[in-house]
């Protein structure tokens, strides 16, 4: 790249907005007069450029917010700014009803009656709220220790870095997130296999290069529609697609050449069978196995147990279909890749399944090759991982740090604690019972996300003090909190900033409703009250910009070298500022051959047999383990509860417990539904729309029946996050039975249940 | 003059309802008043079960029965193809609803808004409409302004293609040619159907749809 001074590249970056004079309004937001519609001069439509955060994937899809008289009236897709922008989904479009929702929480509130009862709230000032919380946390810190206060985030993911910063400055190692039940279990698997977290969920296909893509247990049509087009493009360029899923999802319908409609919880067997096929056909990467891996012989012996016939029986797939998949894998001429996501931690053998699937990529010679799972060395700006957290979180060596010795989760989940820099929250009731946690500060956290939900609600009741920040008052959680604070929604926030490669996009926030503050500011104001004013730029109005400028930008040497300021980014909107940099020449493929310590495992190699697992007394080689409760392992329980309970997946109109408050979305699925295969429904005298009881050995809920052939016979599917029918509330928490002993993840996708007419 | 049409590529529909919500967002339509729809259809049995989606909307017929029956000329066929409404003229007689062979029109009879008793800013126009008929206009006004219809602009699967079918170089004309899209006879809509999708789930031609409605 040719060298330019700062002024020149800014000019270049903004070239396409020729004539776009920018007006900075009194409230600090920016207006672009050229984007104002001319139709109604009395009340012009003003366009703001922002990014959608509707699916909790971080700011992904660019959007244009059309504002009239300070009111968001419409959302349009955004093609400005070289934005490789997908079309906005239903959740994104419905944010109009989120911002202007009469039910929003708009002021800080404190409760006036004891916790555990339906809360009575009294409006208080921000000053009183912040002072009260700071005084309470300081008191607990002085009396019992800083580690007794936990700081957690649920949805969104955006405020994680600032909260982490506060947590560690305060002196507590007990920082946790919704990743305790999301996809981070796959990171544990990656850590065990590769020695680092970065290979957690495999990789999607590269259009034009990938020749075979295995889409394993994920339904991007509904969970990440912004990415679906990549699969469509790969397919159009000649890539074959295998989908592994117990359901006939739209992903199956739209892109699958072959569908393996697997029995839930048997994926490790399938992956070992594929491994066996690669080894038996001598189609595996000998160089990788012989020179860069550890424990291959043990893995090979384990694979040999999974013949096609045996595996077909375990997975409930026909031998012919399984053989077709094997033929596609063995016959592919060119790169293959596999992607899987949050489904795999949701099993008692979840980490094992994820390891087994991950292993197929290097085994088949597709690690760090174009079209496979490539390791890019292209420079990009990742603001969240700069000096933001003070690097106090470095995973290596955390066991020697006296603060980290106080992690509440270590005795329950030593493998998780070894691999992951946040606490596993699924035993929170026990941490509270044992006095390890006495107070909580929570951003967007919902008690319903945990199995055995009532135990978590009781834990909040028993805490000395619990604070929650949220968009809406949510009795399920907030009836168990002392103070609740109103969070600004995504379009109302200009924090964080969005980056893509070396591009930085500013977010232009529309004015926040009521007294809502961004999570970033709430955390900063609390941090200042706790004595960390310097580290949080003094807090207060506009602190988001100061944090971006003084912490994020100052911590990135490319940005510093280029002299980029936040004002430049805002001035460039809707275009990004491109930070000039010398991009290194692309790595040759298979960098692990040349880079020292590419696999930072105990053996310095990819570990088919994990030394970390050996150290903690677990089987070092992956295996198929039948669930603690299944028609195979507990036929006696299955007599009363014959159906397999599959939950935790996505639907197009909701994300977990979010979006029920928006009528446009709610109309699409007004009631909690359980999906039943037609013969399963007929056997029970159930027809579409019937009120039914879904029962597990641990409780029951009332839902409506949807009779559909998209589920596998004998397997039901139910979406979670319904306050009136919380499926997670009828699950229990026993390590090794319903929680993965390696990751602590709940087995959302393998329990037993029964459905009967209500 | 442009002649607008739309392709519905059912092989690319993700069943995500983005089109439905985008339309409601753009027009602030009342609860239950939807200009378009997504309907799940299934066939086959495990292990050969199939599911796809039907997309419903005004088909913008060439000789639209709704236009013919309207006593006050509130609904008209534009030269560019879309069938549009003049809400000032509509008297809510409902004849067009009866006549529409695709059930794509809604007579608004309930004075409801999204949130009980409140008119949100995006409902200021729609809440004035009561006892009259609403329908999809293929975003005629947006098209005249150079914009795509809302349902097209918000389709993550890119299952909808809109444009000038009279221009052989337009995106839609090329798409029709490349993907073998089939025009629903007598309408402005083209369909790309999954090869295995039973014919009964595909929209009928205007003539057949009229006959089927009469038979009911």
PDB file of C-alpha atoms in Angstrom, chain A residues 70-308:
ATOM      1  CA  UNK A  70     -36.454  12.554  17.297  1.00  0.00           C
ATOM      2  CA  UNK A  71     -38.471   9.388  16.717  1.00  0.00           C
ATOM      3  CA  UNK A  72     -37.180   6.312  14.974  1.00  0.00           C
ATOM      4  CA  UNK A  73     -39.753   5.666  12.284  1.00  0.00           C
ATOM      5  CA  UNK A  74     -38.090   3.214   9.942  1.00  0.00           C
ATOM      6  CA  UNK A  75     -35.030   1.027   9.472  1.00  0.00           C
ATOM      7  CA  UNK A  76     -33.513   0.544   6.050  1.00  0.00           C
ATOM      8  CA  UNK A  77     -30.755  -1.747   4.881  1.00  0.00           C
ATOM      9  CA  UNK A  78     -27.425  -0.040   4.481  1.00  0.00           C
ATOM     10  CA  UNK A  79     -25.230  -0.262   1.459  1.00  0.00           C
ATOM     11  CA  UNK A  80     -23.252   2.913   2.149  1.00  0.00           C
ATOM     12  CA  UNK A  81     -19.678   2.801   3.331  1.00  0.00           C
ATOM     13  CA  UNK A  82     -18.525  -0.199   1.356  1.00  0.00           C
ATOM     14  CA  UNK A  83     -20.503  -2.203   3.801  1.00  0.00           C
ATOM     15  CA  UNK A  84     -20.623  -5.789   2.712  1.00  0.00           C
ATOM     16  CA  UNK A  85     -23.995  -5.779   4.215  1.00  0.00           C
ATOM     17  CA  UNK A  86     -26.501  -8.536   4.499  1.00  0.00           C
ATOM     18  CA  UNK A  87     -30.165  -7.715   4.436  1.00  0.00           C
ATOM     19  CA  UNK A  88     -31.668  -7.007   7.809  1.00  0.00           C
ATOM     20  CA  UNK A  89     -33.737  -9.774   9.369  1.00  0.00           C
ATOM     21  CA  UNK A  90     -37.065  -9.615  11.200  1.00  0.00           C
ATOM     22  CA  UNK A  91     -35.401  -8.914  14.555  1.00  0.00           C
ATOM     23  CA  UNK A  92     -33.467  -6.010  13.100  1.00  0.00           C
ATOM     24  CA  UNK A  93     -36.495  -4.446  11.444  1.00  0.00           C
ATOM     25  CA  UNK A  94     -38.604  -4.780  14.591  1.00  0.00           C
ATOM     26  CA  UNK A  95     -36.208  -2.656  16.632  1.00  0.00           C
ATOM     27  CA  UNK A  96     -38.522   0.237  15.792  1.00  0.00           C
ATOM     28  CA  UNK A  97     -40.938  -1.361  18.273  1.00  0.00           C
ATOM     29  CA  UNK A  98     -38.170  -1.940  20.797  1.00  0.00           C
ATOM     30  CA  UNK A  99     -36.989   1.673  20.991  1.00  0.00           C
ATOM     31  CA  UNK A 100     -40.459   3.142  21.239  1.00  0.00           C
ATOM     32  CA  UNK A 101     -41.970   0.514  23.451  1.00  0.00           C
ATOM     33  CA  UNK A 102     -44.293   1.762  26.159  1.00  0.00           C
ATOM     34  CA  UNK A 103     -43.143  -1.084  28.377  1.00  0.00           C
ATOM     35  CA  UNK A 104     -39.484  -0.176  28.466  1.00  0.00           C
ATOM     36  CA  UNK A 105     -37.645   0.349  31.703  1.00  0.00           C
ATOM     37  CA  UNK A 106     -36.681   4.017  31.502  1.00  0.00           C
ATOM     38  CA  UNK A 107     -35.575   4.994  35.016  1.00  0.00           C
ATOM     39  CA  UNK A 108     -33.445   3.533  37.823  1.00  0.00           C
ATOM     40  CA  UNK A 109     -35.579   1.716  40.354  1.00  0.00           C
ATOM     41  CA  UNK A 110     -35.132   0.347  43.850  1.00  0.00           C
ATOM     42  CA  UNK A 111     -37.407  -2.163  45.432  1.00  0.00           C
ATOM     43  CA  UNK A 112     -39.477  -1.307  48.497  1.00  0.00           C
ATOM     44  CA  UNK A 113     -40.400  -4.825  49.580  1.00  0.00           C
ATOM     45  CA  UNK A 114     -38.374  -7.991  50.332  1.00  0.00           C
ATOM     46  CA  UNK A 115     -36.751  -9.902  47.491  1.00  0.00           C
ATOM     47  CA  UNK A 116     -38.533 -12.975  46.244  1.00  0.00           C
ATOM     48  CA  UNK A 117     -41.949 -11.322  46.373  1.00  0.00           C
ATOM     49  CA  UNK A 118     -43.395  -9.673  43.285  1.00  0.00           C
ATOM     50  CA  UNK A 119     -41.338  -6.498  43.302  1.00  0.00           C
ATOM     51  CA  UNK A 120     -42.670  -3.059  44.135  1.00  0.00           C
ATOM     52  CA  UNK A 121     -40.438  -0.486  42.512  1.00  0.00           C
ATOM     53  CA  UNK A 122     -39.734   3.088  43.435  1.00  0.00           C
ATOM     54  CA  UNK A 123     -38.064   5.416  40.957  1.00  0.00           C
ATOM     55  CA  UNK A 124     -34.745   6.823  42.129  1.00  0.00           C
ATOM     56  CA  UNK A 125     -32.128   9.086  40.607  1.00  0.00           C
ATOM     57  CA  UNK A 126     -29.042   7.782  38.851  1.00  0.00           C
ATOM     58  CA  UNK A 127     -26.942   9.420  41.579  1.00  0.00           C
ATOM     59  CA  UNK A 128     -28.747   7.560  44.334  1.00  0.00           C
ATOM     60  CA  UNK A 129     -28.577   4.284  42.403  1.00  0.00           C
ATOM     61  CA  UNK A 130     -24.855   4.476  41.705  1.00  0.00           C
ATOM     62  CA  UNK A 131     -24.014   5.666  45.244  1.00  0.00           C
ATOM     63  CA  UNK A 132     -26.083   2.910  46.828  1.00  0.00           C
ATOM     64  CA  UNK A 133     -24.503   0.188  44.692  1.00  0.00           C
ATOM     65  CA  UNK A 134     -20.968   1.500  45.254  1.00  0.00           C
ATOM     66  CA  UNK A 135     -21.506   1.709  49.006  1.00  0.00           C
ATOM     67  CA  UNK A 136     -22.902  -1.841  49.136  1.00  0.00           C
ATOM     68  CA  UNK A 137     -20.089  -3.335  47.052  1.00  0.00           C
ATOM     69  CA  UNK A 138     -17.456  -1.484  49.102  1.00  0.00           C
ATOM     70  CA  UNK A 139     -18.990  -2.746  52.319  1.00  0.00           C
ATOM     71  CA  UNK A 140     -18.953  -6.341  51.075  1.00  0.00           C
ATOM     72  CA  UNK A 141     -15.399  -5.951  49.808  1.00  0.00           C
ATOM     73  CA  UNK A 142     -14.195  -4.658  53.171  1.00  0.00           C
ATOM     74  CA  UNK A 143     -16.101  -7.221  55.199  1.00  0.00           C
ATOM     75  CA  UNK A 144     -15.711 -10.384  53.098  1.00  0.00           C
ATOM     76  CA  UNK A 145     -13.317  -9.650  50.230  1.00  0.00           C
ATOM     77  CA  UNK A 146     -13.648  -8.266  46.697  1.00  0.00           C
ATOM     78  CA  UNK A 147     -14.050 -11.752  45.233  1.00  0.00           C
ATOM     79  CA  UNK A 148     -17.477 -12.017  46.871  1.00  0.00           C
ATOM     80  CA  UNK A 149     -18.907  -9.620  44.282  1.00  0.00           C
ATOM     81  CA  UNK A 150     -19.548 -11.106  40.868  1.00  0.00           C
ATOM     82  CA  UNK A 151     -19.923  -9.120  37.660  1.00  0.00           C
ATOM     83  CA  UNK A 152     -21.795 -10.783  34.814  1.00  0.00           C
ATOM     84  CA  UNK A 153     -23.190  -9.993  31.380  1.00  0.00           C
ATOM     85  CA  UNK A 154     -25.862 -11.771  29.412  1.00  0.00           C
ATOM     86  CA  UNK A 155     -27.176 -10.103  26.300  1.00  0.00           C
ATOM     87  CA  UNK A 156     -25.659  -8.083  24.662  1.00  0.00           C
ATOM     88  CA  UNK A 157     -22.019  -9.099  24.430  1.00  0.00           C
ATOM     89  CA  UNK A 158     -20.908  -5.532  23.747  1.00  0.00           C
ATOM     90  CA  UNK A 159     -20.203  -4.339  27.306  1.00  0.00           C
ATOM     91  CA  UNK A 160     -18.077  -7.343  28.217  1.00  0.00           C
ATOM     92  CA  UNK A 161     -14.696  -5.581  28.028  1.00  0.00           C
ATOM     93  CA  UNK A 162     -15.664  -2.619  30.200  1.00  0.00           C
ATOM     94  CA  UNK A 163     -17.286  -4.877  32.752  1.00  0.00           C
ATOM     95  CA  UNK A 164     -14.249  -7.145  32.814  1.00  0.00           C
ATOM     96  CA  UNK A 165     -12.080  -4.099  33.401  1.00  0.00           C
ATOM     97  CA  UNK A 166     -14.201  -3.029  36.348  1.00  0.00           C
ATOM     98  CA  UNK A 167     -14.352  -6.534  37.804  1.00  0.00           C
ATOM     99  CA  UNK A 168     -10.594  -6.974  37.859  1.00  0.00           C
ATOM    100  CA  UNK A 169      -9.880  -3.439  39.022  1.00  0.00           C
ATOM    101  CA  UNK A 170     -12.316  -4.026  41.864  1.00  0.00           C
ATOM    102  CA  UNK A 171     -10.281  -7.110  42.681  1.00  0.00           C
ATOM    103  CA  UNK A 172     -12.693  -9.915  41.922  1.00  0.00           C
ATOM    104  CA  UNK A 173     -11.880 -12.867  39.668  1.00  0.00           C
ATOM    105  CA  UNK A 174     -15.569 -13.680  39.487  1.00  0.00           C
ATOM    106  CA  UNK A 175     -16.439 -12.291  36.096  1.00  0.00           C
ATOM    107  CA  UNK A 176     -18.911 -14.395  34.129  1.00  0.00           C
ATOM    108  CA  UNK A 177     -21.126 -14.197  31.063  1.00  0.00           C
ATOM    109  CA  UNK A 178     -23.916 -15.972  29.245  1.00  0.00           C
ATOM    110  CA  UNK A 179     -21.120 -17.928  27.586  1.00  0.00           C
ATOM    111  CA  UNK A 180     -21.568 -20.307  30.516  1.00  0.00           C
ATOM    112  CA  UNK A 181     -24.358 -21.809  28.422  1.00  0.00           C
ATOM    113  CA  UNK A 182     -23.580 -20.497  24.923  1.00  0.00           C
ATOM    114  CA  UNK A 183     -20.839 -21.826  22.654  1.00  0.00           C
ATOM    115  CA  UNK A 184     -17.765 -21.414  24.835  1.00  0.00           C
ATOM    116  CA  UNK A 185     -17.715 -25.134  25.568  1.00  0.00           C
ATOM    117  CA  UNK A 186     -16.325 -25.486  22.042  1.00  0.00           C
ATOM    118  CA  UNK A 187     -13.439 -23.252  23.149  1.00  0.00           C
ATOM    119  CA  UNK A 188     -12.648 -25.735  25.900  1.00  0.00           C
ATOM    120  CA  UNK A 189     -12.503 -28.387  23.194  1.00  0.00           C
ATOM    121  CA  UNK A 190     -10.219 -26.240  21.061  1.00  0.00           C
ATOM    122  CA  UNK A 191      -7.958 -25.575  24.036  1.00  0.00           C
ATOM    123  CA  UNK A 192      -7.660 -29.299  24.727  1.00  0.00           C
ATOM    124  CA  UNK A 193      -7.049 -30.241  21.094  1.00  0.00           C
ATOM    125  CA  UNK A 194      -4.994 -27.304  19.866  1.00  0.00           C
ATOM    126  CA  UNK A 195      -3.760 -25.612  23.056  1.00  0.00           C
ATOM    127  CA  UNK A 196      -5.652 -22.434  22.171  1.00  0.00           C
ATOM    128  CA  UNK A 197      -9.223 -21.330  21.817  1.00  0.00           C
ATOM    129  CA  UNK A 198      -9.163 -20.080  18.269  1.00  0.00           C
ATOM    130  CA  UNK A 199     -10.271 -23.230  16.461  1.00  0.00           C
ATOM    131  CA  UNK A 200     -13.442 -23.605  18.512  1.00  0.00           C
ATOM    132  CA  UNK A 201     -16.248 -23.894  15.981  1.00  0.00           C
ATOM    133  CA  UNK A 202     -14.488 -24.903  12.784  1.00  0.00           C
ATOM    134  CA  UNK A 203     -14.887 -22.692   9.752  1.00  0.00           C
ATOM    135  CA  UNK A 204     -17.495 -21.922   7.148  1.00  0.00           C
ATOM    136  CA  UNK A 205     -16.897 -22.548   3.459  1.00  0.00           C
ATOM    137  CA  UNK A 206     -14.906 -20.247   1.186  1.00  0.00           C
ATOM    138  CA  UNK A 207     -16.888 -19.733  -2.026  1.00  0.00           C
ATOM    139  CA  UNK A 208     -14.888 -20.884  -5.017  1.00  0.00           C
ATOM    140  CA  UNK A 209     -12.446 -22.910  -2.935  1.00  0.00           C
ATOM    141  CA  UNK A 210     -14.196 -25.260  -0.534  1.00  0.00           C
ATOM    142  CA  UNK A 211     -15.383 -28.450  -2.227  1.00  0.00           C
ATOM    143  CA  UNK A 212     -17.164 -30.091   0.704  1.00  0.00           C
ATOM    144  CA  UNK A 213     -18.775 -28.331   3.640  1.00  0.00           C
ATOM    145  CA  UNK A 214     -20.203 -30.139   6.631  1.00  0.00           C
ATOM    146  CA  UNK A 215     -22.717 -27.915   8.386  1.00  0.00           C
ATOM    147  CA  UNK A 216     -22.851 -29.768  11.676  1.00  0.00           C
ATOM    148  CA  UNK A 217     -25.748 -29.210  14.075  1.00  0.00           C
ATOM    149  CA  UNK A 218     -26.326 -25.560  13.281  1.00  0.00           C
ATOM    150  CA  UNK A 219     -29.106 -23.797  11.417  1.00  0.00           C
ATOM    151  CA  UNK A 220     -27.647 -20.518  10.155  1.00  0.00           C
ATOM    152  CA  UNK A 221     -30.848 -19.845   8.203  1.00  0.00           C
ATOM    153  CA  UNK A 222     -32.346 -18.859  11.543  1.00  0.00           C
ATOM    154  CA  UNK A 223     -29.400 -18.309  13.870  1.00  0.00           C
ATOM    155  CA  UNK A 224     -27.147 -16.200  11.649  1.00  0.00           C
ATOM    156  CA  UNK A 225     -28.957 -15.258   8.475  1.00  0.00           C
ATOM    157  CA  UNK A 226     -26.301 -12.563   7.842  1.00  0.00           C
ATOM    158  CA  UNK A 227     -23.914 -15.377   7.050  1.00  0.00           C
ATOM    159  CA  UNK A 228     -26.199 -17.731   5.125  1.00  0.00           C
ATOM    160  CA  UNK A 229     -25.456 -16.189   1.780  1.00  0.00           C
ATOM    161  CA  UNK A 230     -21.831 -17.337   2.078  1.00  0.00           C
ATOM    162  CA  UNK A 231     -23.024 -20.944   2.095  1.00  0.00           C
ATOM    163  CA  UNK A 232     -25.338 -20.247  -0.842  1.00  0.00           C
ATOM    164  CA  UNK A 233     -22.433 -18.725  -2.761  1.00  0.00           C
ATOM    165  CA  UNK A 234     -20.138 -21.635  -1.932  1.00  0.00           C
ATOM    166  CA  UNK A 235     -22.779 -24.065  -3.136  1.00  0.00           C
ATOM    167  CA  UNK A 236     -23.269 -22.109  -6.344  1.00  0.00           C
ATOM    168  CA  UNK A 237     -19.513 -22.343  -6.913  1.00  0.00           C
ATOM    169  CA  UNK A 238     -19.551 -26.134  -6.748  1.00  0.00           C
ATOM    170  CA  UNK A 239     -19.223 -26.932  -3.036  1.00  0.00           C
ATOM    171  CA  UNK A 240     -21.189 -29.972  -1.852  1.00  0.00           C
ATOM    172  CA  UNK A 241     -22.941 -29.655   1.497  1.00  0.00           C
ATOM    173  CA  UNK A 242     -23.668 -32.245   4.167  1.00  0.00           C
ATOM    174  CA  UNK A 243     -25.960 -31.127   6.988  1.00  0.00           C
ATOM    175  CA  UNK A 244     -25.974 -33.041  10.270  1.00  0.00           C
ATOM    176  CA  UNK A 245     -29.093 -32.184  12.236  1.00  0.00           C
ATOM    177  CA  UNK A 246     -31.923 -34.057  13.972  1.00  0.00           C
ATOM    178  CA  UNK A 247     -34.328 -31.615  12.298  1.00  0.00           C
ATOM    179  CA  UNK A 248     -35.241 -30.823   8.713  1.00  0.00           C
ATOM    180  CA  UNK A 249     -34.286 -27.160   9.030  1.00  0.00           C
ATOM    181  CA  UNK A 250     -34.408 -24.514   6.281  1.00  0.00           C
ATOM    182  CA  UNK A 251     -30.639 -24.974   6.101  1.00  0.00           C
ATOM    183  CA  UNK A 252     -31.272 -28.586   5.126  1.00  0.00           C
ATOM    184  CA  UNK A 253     -33.971 -27.582   2.645  1.00  0.00           C
ATOM    185  CA  UNK A 254     -31.948 -24.814   1.011  1.00  0.00           C
ATOM    186  CA  UNK A 255     -28.388 -26.129   0.808  1.00  0.00           C
ATOM    187  CA  UNK A 256     -28.024 -29.802   1.785  1.00  0.00           C
ATOM    188  CA  UNK A 257     -26.888 -32.351  -0.781  1.00  0.00           C
ATOM    189  CA  UNK A 258     -27.060 -34.938   1.978  1.00  0.00           C
ATOM    190  CA  UNK A 259     -28.840 -34.746   5.323  1.00  0.00           C
ATOM    191  CA  UNK A 260     -27.819 -36.923   8.260  1.00  0.00           C
ATOM    192  CA  UNK A 261     -30.857 -36.807  10.554  1.00  0.00           C
ATOM    193  CA  UNK A 262     -28.965 -37.928  13.600  1.00  0.00           C
ATOM    194  CA  UNK A 263     -30.220 -38.965  17.032  1.00  0.00           C
ATOM    195  CA  UNK A 264     -29.264 -36.163  19.451  1.00  0.00           C
ATOM    196  CA  UNK A 265     -26.110 -36.713  21.547  1.00  0.00           C
ATOM    197  CA  UNK A 266     -24.534 -39.258  19.178  1.00  0.00           C
ATOM    198  CA  UNK A 267     -22.352 -36.882  17.166  1.00  0.00           C
ATOM    199  CA  UNK A 268     -19.087 -38.083  18.723  1.00  0.00           C
ATOM    200  CA  UNK A 269     -19.799 -41.562  17.347  1.00  0.00           C
ATOM    201  CA  UNK A 270     -20.423 -40.095  13.899  1.00  0.00           C
ATOM    202  CA  UNK A 271     -17.213 -38.055  13.995  1.00  0.00           C
ATOM    203  CA  UNK A 272     -15.185 -41.056  15.164  1.00  0.00           C
ATOM    204  CA  UNK A 273     -16.711 -43.117  12.346  1.00  0.00           C
ATOM    205  CA  UNK A 274     -15.630 -40.455   9.824  1.00  0.00           C
ATOM    206  CA  UNK A 275     -12.180 -40.486  11.448  1.00  0.00           C
ATOM    207  CA  UNK A 276     -12.059 -44.249  11.069  1.00  0.00           C
ATOM    208  CA  UNK A 277     -13.026 -43.994   7.394  1.00  0.00           C
ATOM    209  CA  UNK A 278     -10.253 -41.456   6.717  1.00  0.00           C
ATOM    210  CA  UNK A 279      -7.691 -43.629   8.497  1.00  0.00           C
ATOM    211  CA  UNK A 280      -8.799 -46.936   6.941  1.00  0.00           C
ATOM    212  CA  UNK A 281      -8.824 -45.439   3.448  1.00  0.00           C
ATOM    213  CA  UNK A 282      -5.419 -43.892   4.125  1.00  0.00           C
ATOM    214  CA  UNK A 283      -6.852 -40.485   3.253  1.00  0.00           C
ATOM    215  CA  UNK A 284      -5.492 -38.735   6.311  1.00  0.00           C
ATOM    216  CA  UNK A 285      -2.694 -36.188   6.554  1.00  0.00           C
ATOM    217  CA  UNK A 286       0.376 -38.300   7.374  1.00  0.00           C
ATOM    218  CA  UNK A 287       2.699 -35.338   7.781  1.00  0.00           C
ATOM    219  CA  UNK A 288       0.350 -33.741  10.275  1.00  0.00           C
ATOM    220  CA  UNK A 289      -0.231 -36.945  12.193  1.00  0.00           C
ATOM    221  CA  UNK A 290       3.374 -38.041  12.324  1.00  0.00           C
ATOM    222  CA  UNK A 291       5.064 -34.708  12.967  1.00  0.00           C
ATOM    223  CA  UNK A 292       2.550 -32.402  14.604  1.00  0.00           C
ATOM    224  CA  UNK A 293       0.216 -34.544  16.682  1.00  0.00           C
ATOM    225  CA  UNK A 294       0.224 -36.496  19.909  1.00  0.00           C
ATOM    226  CA  UNK A 295      -1.752 -39.631  20.791  1.00  0.00           C
ATOM    227  CA  UNK A 296      -2.758 -40.686  17.277  1.00  0.00           C
ATOM    228  CA  UNK A 297      -2.505 -44.423  17.979  1.00  0.00           C
ATOM    229  CA  UNK A 298      -4.938 -44.159  20.898  1.00  0.00           C
ATOM    230  CA  UNK A 299      -7.321 -42.106  18.742  1.00  0.00           C
ATOM    231  CA  UNK A 300      -6.985 -44.572  15.874  1.00  0.00           C
ATOM    232  CA  UNK A 301      -7.859 -47.463  18.178  1.00  0.00           C
ATOM    233  CA  UNK A 302     -10.906 -45.556  19.455  1.00  0.00           C
ATOM    234  CA  UNK A 303     -12.036 -44.780  15.908  1.00  0.00           C
ATOM    235  CA  UNK A 304     -11.746 -48.446  14.949  1.00  0.00           C
ATOM    236  CA  UNK A 305     -14.594 -49.204  17.361  1.00  0.00           C
ATOM    237  CA  UNK A 306     -16.935 -47.082  15.239  1.00  0.00           C
ATOM    238  CA  UNK A 307     -17.664 -49.157  12.189  1.00  0.00           C
ATOM    239  CA  UNK A 308     -20.284 -47.981   9.739  1.00  0.00           C
TER     240      UNK A 308
END
